[in-house]
Coordinates of C-alpha atoms in Angstrom, one line a residue:
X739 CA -17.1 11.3 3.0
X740 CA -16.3 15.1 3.5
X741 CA -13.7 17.1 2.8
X742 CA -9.8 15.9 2.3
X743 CA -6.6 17.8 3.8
X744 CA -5.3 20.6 1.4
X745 CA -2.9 19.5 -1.1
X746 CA -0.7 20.6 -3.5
X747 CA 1.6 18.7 -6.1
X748 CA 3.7 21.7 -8.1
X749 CA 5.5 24.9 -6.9
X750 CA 5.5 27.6 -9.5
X751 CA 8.6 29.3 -10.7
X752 CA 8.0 32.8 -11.3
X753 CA 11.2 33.5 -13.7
X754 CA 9.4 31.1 -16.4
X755 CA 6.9 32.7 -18.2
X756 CA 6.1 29.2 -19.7
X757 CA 4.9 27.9 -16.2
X758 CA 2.6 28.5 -13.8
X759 CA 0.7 26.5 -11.0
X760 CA -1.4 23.3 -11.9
X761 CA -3.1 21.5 -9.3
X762 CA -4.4 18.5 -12.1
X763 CA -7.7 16.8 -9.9
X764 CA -7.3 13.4 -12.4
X765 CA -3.7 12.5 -11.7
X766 CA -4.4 14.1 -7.8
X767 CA -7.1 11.8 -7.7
X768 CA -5.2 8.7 -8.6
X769 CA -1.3 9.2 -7.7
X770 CA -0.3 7.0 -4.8
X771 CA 0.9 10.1 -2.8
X772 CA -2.7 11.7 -2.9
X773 CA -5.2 9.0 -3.8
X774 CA -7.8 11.7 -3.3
X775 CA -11.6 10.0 -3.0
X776 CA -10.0 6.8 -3.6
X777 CA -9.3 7.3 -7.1
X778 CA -12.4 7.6 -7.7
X779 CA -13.1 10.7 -9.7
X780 CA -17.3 10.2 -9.6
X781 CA -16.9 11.0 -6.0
X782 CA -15.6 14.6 -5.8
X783 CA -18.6 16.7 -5.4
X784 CA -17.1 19.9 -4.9
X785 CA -13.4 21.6 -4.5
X786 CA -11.7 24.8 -3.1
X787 CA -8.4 26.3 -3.6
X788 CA -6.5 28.9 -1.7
X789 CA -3.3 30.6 -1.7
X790 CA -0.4 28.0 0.8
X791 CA 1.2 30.9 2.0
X792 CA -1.6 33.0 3.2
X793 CA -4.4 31.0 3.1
X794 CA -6.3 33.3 0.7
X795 CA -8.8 32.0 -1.0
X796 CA -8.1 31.6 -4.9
X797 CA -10.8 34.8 -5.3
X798 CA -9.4 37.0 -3.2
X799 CA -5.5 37.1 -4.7
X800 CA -5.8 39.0 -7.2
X801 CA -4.5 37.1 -9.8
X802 CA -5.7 36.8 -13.5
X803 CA -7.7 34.2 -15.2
X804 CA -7.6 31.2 -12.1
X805 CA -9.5 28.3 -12.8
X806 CA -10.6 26.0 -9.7
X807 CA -13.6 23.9 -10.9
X808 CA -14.2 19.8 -10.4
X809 CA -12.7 19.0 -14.0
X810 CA -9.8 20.8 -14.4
X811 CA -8.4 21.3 -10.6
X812 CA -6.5 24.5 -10.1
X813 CA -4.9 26.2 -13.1
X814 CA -2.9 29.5 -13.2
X815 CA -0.4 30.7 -15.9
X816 CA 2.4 32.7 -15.3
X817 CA 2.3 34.9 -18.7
X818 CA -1.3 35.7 -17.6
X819 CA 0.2 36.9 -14.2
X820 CA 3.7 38.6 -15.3
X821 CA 6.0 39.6 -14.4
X822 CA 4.9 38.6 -10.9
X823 CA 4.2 35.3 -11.7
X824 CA 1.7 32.6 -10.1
X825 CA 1.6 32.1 -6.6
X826 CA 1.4 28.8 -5.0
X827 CA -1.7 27.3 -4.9
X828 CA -3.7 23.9 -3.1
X829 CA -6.5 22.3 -3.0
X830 CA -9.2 20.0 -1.1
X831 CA -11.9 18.2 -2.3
X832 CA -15.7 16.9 -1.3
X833 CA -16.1 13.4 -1.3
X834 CA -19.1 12.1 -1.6
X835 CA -19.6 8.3 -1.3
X836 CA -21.9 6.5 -3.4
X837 CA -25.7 5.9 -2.7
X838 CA -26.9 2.6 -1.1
X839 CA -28.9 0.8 -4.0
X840 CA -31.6 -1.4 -3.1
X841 CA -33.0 -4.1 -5.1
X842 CA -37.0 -5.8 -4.7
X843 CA -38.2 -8.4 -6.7
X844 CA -41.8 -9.9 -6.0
X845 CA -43.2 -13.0 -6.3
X846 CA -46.7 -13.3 -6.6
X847 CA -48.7 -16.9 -6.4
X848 CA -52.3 -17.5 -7.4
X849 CA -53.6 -20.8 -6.0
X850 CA -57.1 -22.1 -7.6
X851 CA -59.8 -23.6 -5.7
X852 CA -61.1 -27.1 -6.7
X853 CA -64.7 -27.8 -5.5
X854 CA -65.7 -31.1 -5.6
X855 CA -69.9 -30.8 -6.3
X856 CA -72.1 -33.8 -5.9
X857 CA -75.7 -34.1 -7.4
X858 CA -78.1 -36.7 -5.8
X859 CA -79.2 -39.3 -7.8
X860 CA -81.1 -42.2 -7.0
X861 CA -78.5 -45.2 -6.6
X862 CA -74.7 -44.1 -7.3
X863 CA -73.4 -40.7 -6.6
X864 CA -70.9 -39.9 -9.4
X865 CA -68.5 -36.7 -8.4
X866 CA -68.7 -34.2 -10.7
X867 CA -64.6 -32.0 -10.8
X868 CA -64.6 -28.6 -11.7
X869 CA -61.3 -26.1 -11.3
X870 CA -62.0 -22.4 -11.0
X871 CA -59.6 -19.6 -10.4
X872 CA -59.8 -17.7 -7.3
X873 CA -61.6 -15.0 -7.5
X874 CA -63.1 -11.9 -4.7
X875 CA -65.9 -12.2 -3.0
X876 CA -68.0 -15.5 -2.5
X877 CA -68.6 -18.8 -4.3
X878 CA -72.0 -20.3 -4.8
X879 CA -72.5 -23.5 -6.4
X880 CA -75.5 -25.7 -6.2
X881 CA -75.7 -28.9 -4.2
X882 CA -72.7 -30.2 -1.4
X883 CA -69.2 -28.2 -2.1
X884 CA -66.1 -29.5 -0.4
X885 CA -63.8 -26.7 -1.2
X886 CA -59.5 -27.9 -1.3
X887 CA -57.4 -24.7 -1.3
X888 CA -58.6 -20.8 -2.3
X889 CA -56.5 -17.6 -1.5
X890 CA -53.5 -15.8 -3.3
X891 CA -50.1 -15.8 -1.0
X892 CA -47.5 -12.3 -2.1
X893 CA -43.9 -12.9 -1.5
X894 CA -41.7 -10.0 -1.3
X895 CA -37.8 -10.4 -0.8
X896 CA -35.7 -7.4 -0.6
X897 CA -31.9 -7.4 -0.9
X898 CA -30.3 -4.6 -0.2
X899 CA -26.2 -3.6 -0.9
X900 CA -24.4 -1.7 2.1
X901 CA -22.0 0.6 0.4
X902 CA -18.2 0.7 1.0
X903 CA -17.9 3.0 4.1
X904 CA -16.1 6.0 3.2
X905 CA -14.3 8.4 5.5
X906 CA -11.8 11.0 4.4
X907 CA -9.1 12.2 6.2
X908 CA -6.9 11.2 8.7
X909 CA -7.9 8.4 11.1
X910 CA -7.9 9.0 14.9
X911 CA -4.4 7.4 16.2
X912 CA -4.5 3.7 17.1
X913 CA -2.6 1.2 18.5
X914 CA -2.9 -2.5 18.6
X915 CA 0.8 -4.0 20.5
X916 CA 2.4 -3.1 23.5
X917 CA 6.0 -4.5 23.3
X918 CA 7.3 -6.7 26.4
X919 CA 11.0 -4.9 26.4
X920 CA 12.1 -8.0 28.1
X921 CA 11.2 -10.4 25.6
X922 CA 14.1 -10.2 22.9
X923 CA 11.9 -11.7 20.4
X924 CA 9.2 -9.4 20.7
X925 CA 8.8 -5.6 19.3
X926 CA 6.1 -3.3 18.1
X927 CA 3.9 -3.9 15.3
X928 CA 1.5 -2.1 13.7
X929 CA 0.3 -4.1 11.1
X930 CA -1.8 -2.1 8.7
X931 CA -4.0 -4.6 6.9
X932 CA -5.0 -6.4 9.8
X933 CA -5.6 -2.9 11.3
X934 CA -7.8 -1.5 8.3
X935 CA -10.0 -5.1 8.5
X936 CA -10.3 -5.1 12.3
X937 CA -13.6 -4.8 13.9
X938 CA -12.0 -2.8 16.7
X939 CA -10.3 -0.1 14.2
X940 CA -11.5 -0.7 10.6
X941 CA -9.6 2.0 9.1
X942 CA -10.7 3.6 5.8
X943 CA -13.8 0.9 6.1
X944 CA -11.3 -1.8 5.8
X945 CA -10.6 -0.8 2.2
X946 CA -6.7 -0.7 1.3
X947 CA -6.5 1.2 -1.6
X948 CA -8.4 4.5 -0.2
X949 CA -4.9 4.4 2.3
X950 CA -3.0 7.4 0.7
X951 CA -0.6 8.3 3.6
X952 CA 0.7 7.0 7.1
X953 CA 2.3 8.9 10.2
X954 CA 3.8 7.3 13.3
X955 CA 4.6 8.0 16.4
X956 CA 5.7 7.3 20.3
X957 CA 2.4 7.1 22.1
X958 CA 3.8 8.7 25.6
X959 CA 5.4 11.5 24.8
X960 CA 3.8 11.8 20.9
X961 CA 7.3 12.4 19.3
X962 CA 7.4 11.5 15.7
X963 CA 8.9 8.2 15.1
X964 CA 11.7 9.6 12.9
X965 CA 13.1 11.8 15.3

């Protein structure tokens, strides 16, 4: 969780009136260039916009009726700014991941205790049975008591659910192949999926879809990979 890398999605154009800058948090949230919070809407907590070129914050420009607010996103109208027009805005969000739930259930079991009384008699002894439920404290019968089982035995089994480990921003770089340049067969890969599920790297918490963006490079002298 924490905050993602400012974004933006539309440049304003200041010569139409009808335009304006819109920075929508819902389609933000779920386009495959963004993917903020996963997609997952229930997780932005909080957001903040600022001006791109200046870095002002949305407050401080000066501009007329700016919305920047969890629902919405970023709004600003150009006829409500004319004839200057709106300035180009971005955004970040909070992410907050979801809580861990825990679930109990207990199981309680009541034995009883059977106590087998005998009363003399002259000649046969017949056994008299009587069940009682356990109860506190002692029990006192009359004559010879050969008690079987007494007590109560509490179970308590808890299972709890880890939640999805979730990180936003970029990852620290990684790299999992080095390329033997004399083997003609061999190269440098990089595969992502195996990365994002290894215990070594487990990017985004090994969860695929909370990937929103990629950069490579050349480890030694860190030179972009397309140049």
């Amino acid at each position: 969780a924490g905050w993602t890398p400012w974004v933006s999605s539309h440049k304003p154009n200041p010569d139409d009136v009808m335009d304006g800058d819109t920075e929508d948090l819902s389609l933000l949230a779920n386009a495959d260039d963004f993917n903020l919070c996963g997609g997952d809407m229930s997780m932005v907590a909080d957001i903040d916009c600022r001006e791109i070129n200046s870095q002002t914050p949305w407050t401080s420009t000066g501009q007329s009726d700016l919305i920047c607010d969890t629902l919405t996103g970023f709004y600003c109208s150009n006829s409500m700014n004319y004839p200057e027009g709106c300035h180009d805005y971005e955004i970040s969000v909070l992410c907050q991941c979801p809580p861990t739930t825990t679930q109990t259930t207990t199981s309680t079991m009541t034995s009883t205790t059977t106590t087998m009384k005998t009363t003399p008699t002259t000649g046969i002894h017949h056994p008299q049975e009587t069940t009682e439920h356990t109860t506190t404290g002692a029990v006192t019968t009359t004559g010879t008591n050969i008690p079987v089982t007494t007590g109560a035995a509490t179970t308590t089994l808890q299972e709890a659910t880890t939640p999805k480990v979730c990180v936003a921003g970029w990852t620290p770089w990684v790299s999992s192949h080095k390329p033997n340049p004399d083997d003609t067969m061999d190269g440098d890969t990089e595969d992502l999926s195996q990365l994002a599920n290894a215990d070594d790297f487990n990017l985004c918490g090994g969860d695929m879809s909370m990937v929103a963006d990629i950069d490579c490079r050349e480890i030694n002298s860190q030179t972009e990979w397309s140049s």
